[in-house]
mmCIF file of C-alpha atoms in Angstrom:
data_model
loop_
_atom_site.group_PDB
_atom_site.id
_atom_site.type_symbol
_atom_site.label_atom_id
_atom_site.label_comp_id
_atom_site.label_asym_id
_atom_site.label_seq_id
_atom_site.Cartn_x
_atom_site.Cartn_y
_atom_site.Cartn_z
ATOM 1 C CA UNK A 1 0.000 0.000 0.000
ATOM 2 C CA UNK A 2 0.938 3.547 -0.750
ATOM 3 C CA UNK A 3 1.431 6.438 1.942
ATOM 4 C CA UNK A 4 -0.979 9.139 1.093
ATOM 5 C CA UNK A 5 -1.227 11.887 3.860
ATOM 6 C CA UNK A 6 0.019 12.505 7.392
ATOM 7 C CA UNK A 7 -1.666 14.835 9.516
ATOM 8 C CA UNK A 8 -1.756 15.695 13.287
ATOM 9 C CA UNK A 9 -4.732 15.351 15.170
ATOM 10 C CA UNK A 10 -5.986 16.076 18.616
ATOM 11 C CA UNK A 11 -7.270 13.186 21.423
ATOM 12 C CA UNK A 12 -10.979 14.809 21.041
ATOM 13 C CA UNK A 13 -10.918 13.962 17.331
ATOM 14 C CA UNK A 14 -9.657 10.687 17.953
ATOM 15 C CA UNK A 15 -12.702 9.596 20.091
ATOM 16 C CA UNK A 16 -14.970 10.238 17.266
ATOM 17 C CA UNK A 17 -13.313 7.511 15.530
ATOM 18 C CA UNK A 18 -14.815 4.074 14.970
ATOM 19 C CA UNK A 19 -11.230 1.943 16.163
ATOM 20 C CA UNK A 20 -11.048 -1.445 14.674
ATOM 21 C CA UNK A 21 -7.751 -2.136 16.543
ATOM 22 C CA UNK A 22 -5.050 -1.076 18.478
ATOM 23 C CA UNK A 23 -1.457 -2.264 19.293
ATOM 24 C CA UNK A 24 0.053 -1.129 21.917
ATOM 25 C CA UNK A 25 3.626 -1.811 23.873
ATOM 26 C CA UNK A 26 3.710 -2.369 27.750
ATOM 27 C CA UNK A 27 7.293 -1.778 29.239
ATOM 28 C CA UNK A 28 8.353 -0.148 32.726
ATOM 29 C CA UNK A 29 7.192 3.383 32.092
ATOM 30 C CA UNK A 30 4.335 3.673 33.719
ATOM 31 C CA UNK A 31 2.947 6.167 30.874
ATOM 32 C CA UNK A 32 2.569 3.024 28.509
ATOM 33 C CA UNK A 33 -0.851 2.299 30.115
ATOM 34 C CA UNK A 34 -1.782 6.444 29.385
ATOM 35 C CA UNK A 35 -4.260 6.181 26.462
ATOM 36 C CA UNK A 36 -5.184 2.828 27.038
ATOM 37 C CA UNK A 37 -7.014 4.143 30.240
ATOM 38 C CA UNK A 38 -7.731 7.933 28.474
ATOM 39 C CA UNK A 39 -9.758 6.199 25.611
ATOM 40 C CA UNK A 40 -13.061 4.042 25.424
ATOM 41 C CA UNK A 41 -12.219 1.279 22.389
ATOM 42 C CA UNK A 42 -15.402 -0.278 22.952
ATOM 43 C CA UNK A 43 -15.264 -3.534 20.947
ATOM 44 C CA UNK A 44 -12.015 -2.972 19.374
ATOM 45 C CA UNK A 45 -9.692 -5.843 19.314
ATOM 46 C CA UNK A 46 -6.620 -5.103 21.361
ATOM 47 C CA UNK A 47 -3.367 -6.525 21.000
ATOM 48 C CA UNK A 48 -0.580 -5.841 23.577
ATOM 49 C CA UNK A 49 3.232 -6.474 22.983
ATOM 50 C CA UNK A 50 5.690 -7.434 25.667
ATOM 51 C CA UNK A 51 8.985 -7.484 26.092
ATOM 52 C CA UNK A 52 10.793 -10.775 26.201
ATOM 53 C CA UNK A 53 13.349 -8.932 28.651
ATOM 54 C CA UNK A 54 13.367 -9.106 32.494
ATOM 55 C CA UNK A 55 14.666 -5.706 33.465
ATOM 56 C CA UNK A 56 12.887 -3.843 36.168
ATOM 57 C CA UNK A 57 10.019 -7.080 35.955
ATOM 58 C CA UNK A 58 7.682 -5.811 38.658
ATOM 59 C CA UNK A 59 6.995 -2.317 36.778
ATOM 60 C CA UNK A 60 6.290 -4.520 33.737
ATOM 61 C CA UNK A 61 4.130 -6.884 35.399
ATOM 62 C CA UNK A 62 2.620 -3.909 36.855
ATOM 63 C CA UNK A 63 1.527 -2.381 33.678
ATOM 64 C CA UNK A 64 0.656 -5.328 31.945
ATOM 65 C CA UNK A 65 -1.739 -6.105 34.523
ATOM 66 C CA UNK A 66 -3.886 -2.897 33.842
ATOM 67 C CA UNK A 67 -3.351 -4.181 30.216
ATOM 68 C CA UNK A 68 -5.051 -6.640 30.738
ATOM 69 C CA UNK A 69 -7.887 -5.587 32.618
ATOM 70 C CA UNK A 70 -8.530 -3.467 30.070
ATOM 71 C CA UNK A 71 -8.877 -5.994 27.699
ATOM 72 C CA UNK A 72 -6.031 -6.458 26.122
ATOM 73 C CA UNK A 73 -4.583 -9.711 24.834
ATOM 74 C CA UNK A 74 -0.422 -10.071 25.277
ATOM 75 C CA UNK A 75 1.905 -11.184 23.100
ATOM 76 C CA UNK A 76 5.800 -11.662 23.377
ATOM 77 C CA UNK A 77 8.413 -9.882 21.402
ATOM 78 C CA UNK A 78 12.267 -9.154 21.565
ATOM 79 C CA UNK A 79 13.129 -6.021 21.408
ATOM 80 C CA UNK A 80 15.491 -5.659 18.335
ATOM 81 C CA UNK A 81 12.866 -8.616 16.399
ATOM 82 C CA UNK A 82 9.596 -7.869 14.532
ATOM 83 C CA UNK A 83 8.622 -10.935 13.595
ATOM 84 C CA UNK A 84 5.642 -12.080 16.009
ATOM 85 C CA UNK A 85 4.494 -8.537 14.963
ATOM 86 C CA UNK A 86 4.245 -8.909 11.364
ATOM 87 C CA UNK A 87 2.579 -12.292 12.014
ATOM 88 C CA UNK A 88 -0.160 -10.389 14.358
ATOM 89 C CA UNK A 89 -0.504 -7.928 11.455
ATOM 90 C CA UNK A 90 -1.251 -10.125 9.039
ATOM 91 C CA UNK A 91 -4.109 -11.560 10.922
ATOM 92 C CA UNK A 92 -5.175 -8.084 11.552
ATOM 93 C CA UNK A 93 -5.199 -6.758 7.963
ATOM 94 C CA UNK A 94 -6.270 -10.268 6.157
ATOM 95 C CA UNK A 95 -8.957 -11.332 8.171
ATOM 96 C CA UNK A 96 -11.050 -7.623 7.776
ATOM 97 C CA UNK A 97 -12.800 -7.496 5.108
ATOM 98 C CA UNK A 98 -14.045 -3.813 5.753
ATOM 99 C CA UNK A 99 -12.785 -1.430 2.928
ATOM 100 C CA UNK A 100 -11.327 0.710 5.916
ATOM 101 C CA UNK A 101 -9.867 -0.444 8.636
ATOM 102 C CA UNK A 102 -8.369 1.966 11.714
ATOM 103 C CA UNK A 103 -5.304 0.754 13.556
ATOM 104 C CA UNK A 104 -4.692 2.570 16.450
ATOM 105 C CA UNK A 105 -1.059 1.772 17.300
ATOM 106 C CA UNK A 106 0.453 3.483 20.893
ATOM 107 C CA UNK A 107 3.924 3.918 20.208
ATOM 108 C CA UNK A 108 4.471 5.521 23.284
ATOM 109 C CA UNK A 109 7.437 2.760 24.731
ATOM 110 C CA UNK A 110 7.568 0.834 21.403
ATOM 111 C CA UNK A 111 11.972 0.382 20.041
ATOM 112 C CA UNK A 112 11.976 2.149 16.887
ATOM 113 C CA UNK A 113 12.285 -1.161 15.107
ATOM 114 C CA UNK A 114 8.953 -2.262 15.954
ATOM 115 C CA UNK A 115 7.801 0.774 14.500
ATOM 116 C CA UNK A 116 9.566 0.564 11.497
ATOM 117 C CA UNK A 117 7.542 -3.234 10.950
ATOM 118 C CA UNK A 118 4.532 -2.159 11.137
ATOM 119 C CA UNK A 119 5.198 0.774 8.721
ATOM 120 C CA UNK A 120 7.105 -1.825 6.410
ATOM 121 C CA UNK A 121 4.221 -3.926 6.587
ATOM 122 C CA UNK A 122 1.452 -2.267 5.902
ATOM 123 C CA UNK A 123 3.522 -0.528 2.665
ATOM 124 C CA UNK A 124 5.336 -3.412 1.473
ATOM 125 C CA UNK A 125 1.665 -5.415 1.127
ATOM 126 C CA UNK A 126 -1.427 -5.382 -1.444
ATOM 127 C CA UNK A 127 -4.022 -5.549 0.986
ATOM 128 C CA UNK A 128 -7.778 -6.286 0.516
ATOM 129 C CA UNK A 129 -8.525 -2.826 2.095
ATOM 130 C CA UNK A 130 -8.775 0.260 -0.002
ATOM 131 C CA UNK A 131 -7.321 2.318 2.929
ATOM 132 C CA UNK A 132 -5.765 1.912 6.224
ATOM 133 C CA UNK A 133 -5.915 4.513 8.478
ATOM 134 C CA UNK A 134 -2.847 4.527 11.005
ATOM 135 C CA UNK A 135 -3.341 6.778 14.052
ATOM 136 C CA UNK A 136 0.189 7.100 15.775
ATOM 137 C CA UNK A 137 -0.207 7.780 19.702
ATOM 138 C CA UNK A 138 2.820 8.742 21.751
ATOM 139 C CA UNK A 139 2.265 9.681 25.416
ATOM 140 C CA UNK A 140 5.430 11.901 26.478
ATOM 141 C CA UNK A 141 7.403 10.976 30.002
ATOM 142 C CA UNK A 142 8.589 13.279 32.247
ATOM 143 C CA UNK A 143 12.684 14.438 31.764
ATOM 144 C CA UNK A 144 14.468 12.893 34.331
ATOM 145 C CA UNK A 145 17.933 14.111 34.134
ATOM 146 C CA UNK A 146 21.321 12.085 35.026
ATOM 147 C CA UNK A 147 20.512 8.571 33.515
ATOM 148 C CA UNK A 148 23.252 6.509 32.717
ATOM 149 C CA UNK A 149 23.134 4.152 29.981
ATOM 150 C CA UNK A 150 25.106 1.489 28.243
ATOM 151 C CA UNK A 151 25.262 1.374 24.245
ATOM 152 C CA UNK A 152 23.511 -2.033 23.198
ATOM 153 C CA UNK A 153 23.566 -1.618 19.834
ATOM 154 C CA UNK A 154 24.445 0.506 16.807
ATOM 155 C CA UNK A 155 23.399 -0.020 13.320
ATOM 156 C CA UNK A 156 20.540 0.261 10.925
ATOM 157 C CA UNK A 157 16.847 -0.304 11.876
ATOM 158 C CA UNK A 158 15.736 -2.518 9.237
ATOM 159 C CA UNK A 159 18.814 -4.951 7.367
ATOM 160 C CA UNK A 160 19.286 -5.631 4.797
ATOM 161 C CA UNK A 161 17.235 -2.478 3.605
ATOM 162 C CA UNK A 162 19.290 0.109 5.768
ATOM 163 C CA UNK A 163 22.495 -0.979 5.107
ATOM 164 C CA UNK A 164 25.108 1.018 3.236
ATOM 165 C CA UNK A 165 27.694 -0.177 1.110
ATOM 166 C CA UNK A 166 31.786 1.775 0.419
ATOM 167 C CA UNK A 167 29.304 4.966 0.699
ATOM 168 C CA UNK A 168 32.297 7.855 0.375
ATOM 169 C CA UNK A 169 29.599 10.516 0.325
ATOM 170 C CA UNK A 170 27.678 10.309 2.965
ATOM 171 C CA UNK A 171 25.180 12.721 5.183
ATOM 172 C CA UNK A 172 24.504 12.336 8.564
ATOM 173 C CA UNK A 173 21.648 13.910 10.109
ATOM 174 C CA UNK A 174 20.948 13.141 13.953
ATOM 175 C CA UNK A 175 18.000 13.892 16.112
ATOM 176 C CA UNK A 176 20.234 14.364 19.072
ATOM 177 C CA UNK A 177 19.846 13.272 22.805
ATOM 178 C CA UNK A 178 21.776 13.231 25.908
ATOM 179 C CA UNK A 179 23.867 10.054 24.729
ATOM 180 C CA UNK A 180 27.013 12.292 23.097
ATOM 181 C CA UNK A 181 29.350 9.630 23.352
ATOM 182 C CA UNK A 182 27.256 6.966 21.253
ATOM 183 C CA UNK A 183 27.017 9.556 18.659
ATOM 184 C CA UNK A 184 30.795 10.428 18.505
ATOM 185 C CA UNK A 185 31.504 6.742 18.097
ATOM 186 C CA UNK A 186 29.159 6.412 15.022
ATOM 187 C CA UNK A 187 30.120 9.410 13.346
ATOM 188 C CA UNK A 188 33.556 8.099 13.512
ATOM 189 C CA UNK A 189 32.736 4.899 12.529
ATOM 190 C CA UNK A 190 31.327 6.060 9.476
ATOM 191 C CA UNK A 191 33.283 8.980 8.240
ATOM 192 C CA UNK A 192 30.564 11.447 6.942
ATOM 193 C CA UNK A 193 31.376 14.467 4.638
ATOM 194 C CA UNK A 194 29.016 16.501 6.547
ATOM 195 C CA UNK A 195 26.630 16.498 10.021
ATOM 196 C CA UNK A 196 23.494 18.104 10.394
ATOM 197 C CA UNK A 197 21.831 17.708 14.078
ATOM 198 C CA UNK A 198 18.619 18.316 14.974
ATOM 199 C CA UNK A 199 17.264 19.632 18.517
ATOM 200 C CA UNK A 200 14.330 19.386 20.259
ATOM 201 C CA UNK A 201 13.307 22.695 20.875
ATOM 202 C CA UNK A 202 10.745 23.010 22.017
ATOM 203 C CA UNK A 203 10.734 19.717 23.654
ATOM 204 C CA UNK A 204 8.312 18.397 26.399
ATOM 205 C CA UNK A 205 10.250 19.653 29.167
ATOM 206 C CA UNK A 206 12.426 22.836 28.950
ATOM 207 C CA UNK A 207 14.819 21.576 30.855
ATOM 208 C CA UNK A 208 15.566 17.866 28.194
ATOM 209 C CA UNK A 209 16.436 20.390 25.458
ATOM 210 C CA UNK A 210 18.814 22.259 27.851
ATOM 211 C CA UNK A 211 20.372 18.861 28.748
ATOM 212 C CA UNK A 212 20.354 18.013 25.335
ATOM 213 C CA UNK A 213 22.271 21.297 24.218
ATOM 214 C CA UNK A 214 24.840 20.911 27.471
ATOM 215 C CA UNK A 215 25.654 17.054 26.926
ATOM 216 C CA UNK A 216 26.049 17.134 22.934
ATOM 217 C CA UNK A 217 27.939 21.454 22.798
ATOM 218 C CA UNK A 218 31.219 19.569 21.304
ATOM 219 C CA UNK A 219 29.625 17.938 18.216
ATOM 220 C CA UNK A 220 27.529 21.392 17.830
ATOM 221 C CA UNK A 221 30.665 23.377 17.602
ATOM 222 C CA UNK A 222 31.882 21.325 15.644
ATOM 223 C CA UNK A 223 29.819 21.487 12.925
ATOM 224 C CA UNK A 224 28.629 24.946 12.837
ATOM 225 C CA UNK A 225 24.969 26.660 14.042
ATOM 226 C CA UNK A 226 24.100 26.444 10.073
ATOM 227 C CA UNK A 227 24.192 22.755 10.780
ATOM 228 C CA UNK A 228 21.828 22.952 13.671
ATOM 229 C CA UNK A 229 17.972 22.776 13.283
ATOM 230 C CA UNK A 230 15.933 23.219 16.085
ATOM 231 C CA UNK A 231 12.548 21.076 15.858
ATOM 232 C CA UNK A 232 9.195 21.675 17.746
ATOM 233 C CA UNK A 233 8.820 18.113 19.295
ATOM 234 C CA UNK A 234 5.449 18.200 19.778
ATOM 235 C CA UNK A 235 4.767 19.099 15.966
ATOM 236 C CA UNK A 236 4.791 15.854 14.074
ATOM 237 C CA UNK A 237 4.422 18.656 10.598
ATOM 238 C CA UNK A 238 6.536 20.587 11.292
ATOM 239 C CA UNK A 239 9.409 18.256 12.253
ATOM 240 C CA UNK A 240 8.013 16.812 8.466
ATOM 241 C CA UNK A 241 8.668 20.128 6.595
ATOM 242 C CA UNK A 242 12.088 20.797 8.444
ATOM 243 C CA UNK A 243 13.113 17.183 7.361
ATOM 244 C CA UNK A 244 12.055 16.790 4.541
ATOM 245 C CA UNK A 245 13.315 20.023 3.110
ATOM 246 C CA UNK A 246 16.821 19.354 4.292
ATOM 247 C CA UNK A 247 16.482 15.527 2.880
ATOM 248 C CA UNK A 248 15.382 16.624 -1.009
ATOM 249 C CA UNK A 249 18.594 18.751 -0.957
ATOM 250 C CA UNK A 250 20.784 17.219 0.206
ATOM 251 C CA UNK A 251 19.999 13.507 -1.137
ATOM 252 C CA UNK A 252 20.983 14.115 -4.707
ATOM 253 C CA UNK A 253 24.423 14.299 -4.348
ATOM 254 C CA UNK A 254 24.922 12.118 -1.374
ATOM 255 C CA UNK A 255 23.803 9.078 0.554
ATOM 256 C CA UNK A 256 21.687 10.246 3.720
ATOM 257 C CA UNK A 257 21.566 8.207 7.336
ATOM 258 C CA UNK A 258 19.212 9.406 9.427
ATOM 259 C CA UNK A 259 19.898 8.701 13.537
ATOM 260 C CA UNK A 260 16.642 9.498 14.779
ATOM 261 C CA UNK A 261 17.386 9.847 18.349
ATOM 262 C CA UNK A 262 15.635 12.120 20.893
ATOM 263 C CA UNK A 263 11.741 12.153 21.155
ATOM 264 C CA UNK A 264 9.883 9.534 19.018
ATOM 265 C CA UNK A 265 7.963 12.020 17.831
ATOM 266 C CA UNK A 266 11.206 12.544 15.481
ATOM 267 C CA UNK A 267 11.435 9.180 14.940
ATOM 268 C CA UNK A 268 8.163 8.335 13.506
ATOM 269 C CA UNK A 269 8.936 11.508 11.023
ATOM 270 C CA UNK A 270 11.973 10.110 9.528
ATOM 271 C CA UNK A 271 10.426 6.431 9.078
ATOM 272 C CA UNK A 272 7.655 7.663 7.349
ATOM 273 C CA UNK A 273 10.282 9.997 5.156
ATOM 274 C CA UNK A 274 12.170 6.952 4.600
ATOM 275 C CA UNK A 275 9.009 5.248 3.035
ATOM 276 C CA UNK A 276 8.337 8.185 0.491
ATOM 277 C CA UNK A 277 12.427 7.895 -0.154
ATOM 278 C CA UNK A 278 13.772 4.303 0.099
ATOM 279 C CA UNK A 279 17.396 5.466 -0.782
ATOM 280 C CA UNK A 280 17.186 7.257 3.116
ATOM 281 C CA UNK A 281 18.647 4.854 5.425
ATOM 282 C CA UNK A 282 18.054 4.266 9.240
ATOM 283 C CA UNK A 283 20.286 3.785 11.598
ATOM 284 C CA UNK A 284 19.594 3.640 15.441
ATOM 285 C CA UNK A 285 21.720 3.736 18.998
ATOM 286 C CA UNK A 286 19.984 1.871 21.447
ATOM 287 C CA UNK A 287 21.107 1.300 24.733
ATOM 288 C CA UNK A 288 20.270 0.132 28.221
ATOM 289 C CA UNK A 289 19.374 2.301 31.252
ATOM 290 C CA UNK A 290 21.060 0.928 34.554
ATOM 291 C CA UNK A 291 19.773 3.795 37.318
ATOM 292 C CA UNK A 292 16.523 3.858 36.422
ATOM 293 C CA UNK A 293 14.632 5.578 39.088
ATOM 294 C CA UNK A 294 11.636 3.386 39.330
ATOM 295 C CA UNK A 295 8.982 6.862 40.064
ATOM 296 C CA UNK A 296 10.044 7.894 36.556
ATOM 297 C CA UNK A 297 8.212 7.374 32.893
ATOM 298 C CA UNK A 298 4.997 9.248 34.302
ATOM 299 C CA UNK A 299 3.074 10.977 31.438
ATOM 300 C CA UNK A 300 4.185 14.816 30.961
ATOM 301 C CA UNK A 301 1.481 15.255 28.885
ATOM 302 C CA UNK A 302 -1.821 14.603 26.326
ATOM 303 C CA UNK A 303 -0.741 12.589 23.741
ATOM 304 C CA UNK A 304 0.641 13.651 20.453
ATOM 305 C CA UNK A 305 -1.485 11.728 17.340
ATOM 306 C CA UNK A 306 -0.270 11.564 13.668
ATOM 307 C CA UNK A 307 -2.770 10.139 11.353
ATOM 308 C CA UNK A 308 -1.475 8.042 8.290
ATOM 309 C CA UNK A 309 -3.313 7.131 5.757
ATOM 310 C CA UNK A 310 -2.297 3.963 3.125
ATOM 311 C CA UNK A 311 -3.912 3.247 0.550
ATOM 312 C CA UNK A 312 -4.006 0.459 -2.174
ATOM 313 C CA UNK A 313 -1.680 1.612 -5.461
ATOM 314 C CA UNK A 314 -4.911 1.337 -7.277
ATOM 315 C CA UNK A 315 -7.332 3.536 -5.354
ATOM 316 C CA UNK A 316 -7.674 7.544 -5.850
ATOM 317 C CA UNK A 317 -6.891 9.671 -2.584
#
């Protein structure tokens, strides 16, 4: 199916919706279980992915207990995997026959490669539906400052598809966060002609983008303010136009890797920008938190929504 439109909507518009499904992911934060209990899905059919990881198990237990007094039904998935998910889609998508179908999915606490399946999915498909209707949820947590974290992994999202190969032109453009280090390594790994790094400003707390801006000042001198973009992280559009603008330019004379790093919000931007442009590539730095103060991931805030819409190659928009 073919991406058609992306717009923002509020959590009032959303409730006018008739929901055939969501997806949601439960991990520690207790904000994972925010729209779950803000919405009424009525007889939706609600699917819930776990973690097959036993970090901080009680808080996950926790939350997947209101899960599933809610409704939901649990499945297991590993976190850098999406294969029980594209198996859940496919029952999802192939056994509605409704010409629509709406697919809520909460991406509040969801690893970026999860996203990135369900996106893949649903565009790499024909599909009996003439449109799917994607409405993106993410809940944002409140900043707390001085976590440490260890770098798990580093590398594209999605292989083979995000792989690059003796690239000697490359562009890297980096939604920064408070991990400096992890960036530094990769952009020395990789050797780009040229950085661009994008801020969250504003973000959901004043004080992240400060952090953000403190903990990252040697790669920003570095490369210059021209290189710097701030982004609006609660702006799903904007973040769009500022992307997108900088991608189109820049992508005919070099090969781009985008680090999407910071608030998902940026994240979900530069997978669906990687969908209209399949030369893009995706890379991501994950990486495990070992201080985590169990009283944090409490909502900071309404929900941020993103409608996508897909639609079958065939159909008119």
């Amino acid at each position: 199916m073919e991406l058609i439109h992306t717009y923002q909507i509020d959590l009032d518009e959303l409730k006018t919706e008739k929901i055939d499904c969501i997806i949601a992911a439960s991990g520690f934060h207790s904000r994972c279980t925010y729209l779950a209990e803000k919405i009424d899905l009525g007889h939706s059919r609600k699917h819930l992915i776990t973690f097959d990881d036993n970090d901080y198990a009680n808080l996950r237990k926790e939350n997947e207990s209101v899960f599933i007094k809610l409704g939901f039904h649990p499945f297991t998935e590993k976190a850098k995997s999406g294969k029980e998910i594209e198996i859940l889609l496919d029952k999802v998508c192939r056994n509605n026959s409704s010409g629509i179908l709406n697919i809520i999915v909460d991406y509040s606490c969801m690893p970026k490669v999860w996203i990135a399946t369900i996106l893949d999915y649903i565009s790499r498909n024909e599909l009996s539906q003439e449109r799917i209707n994607l409405f993106f949820t993410y809940s944002p947590k409140q900043f707390l400052p001085n976590v440490k974290k260890i770098v798990d992994y580093i590398g594209p999202i999605i292989e083979p598809k995000d792989l690059i190969q003796n690239d000697e032109n490359l562009t890297l453009m980096v939604g920064l966060d408070n991990h400096y280090d992890a960036v530094n390594k990769l952009a020395k790994d990789i050797n780009p002609q040229r950085i661009y790094a994008f801020i969250p400003e504003p973000a959901f707390a004043e004080e992240y983008s400060k952090s953000v801006l403190k903990k990252n000042k040697p790669l920003l001198e570095r490369i210059g303010n021209d290189n710097i973009i701030k982004y609006p992280a609660g702006n799903p559009e904007e973040i769009n136009s500022k992307l997108t603008s900088l991608c189109l330019e820049m992508r005919l004379n070099s090969r781009i890797i985008i680090v999407p790093l910071g608030p998902k919000t940026f994240a979900l931007t530069s997978l669906l920008l990687s969908l209209r442009y399949p030369d893009i590539k995706l890379w991501d730095i994950t990486s495990k938190i070992y201080n985590y103060n169990p009283k944090g991931g409490k909502v900071s805030g309404e929900p941020v929504i993103l409608k996508t819409v897909f639609c079958n190659d065939n159909e008119d928009e």
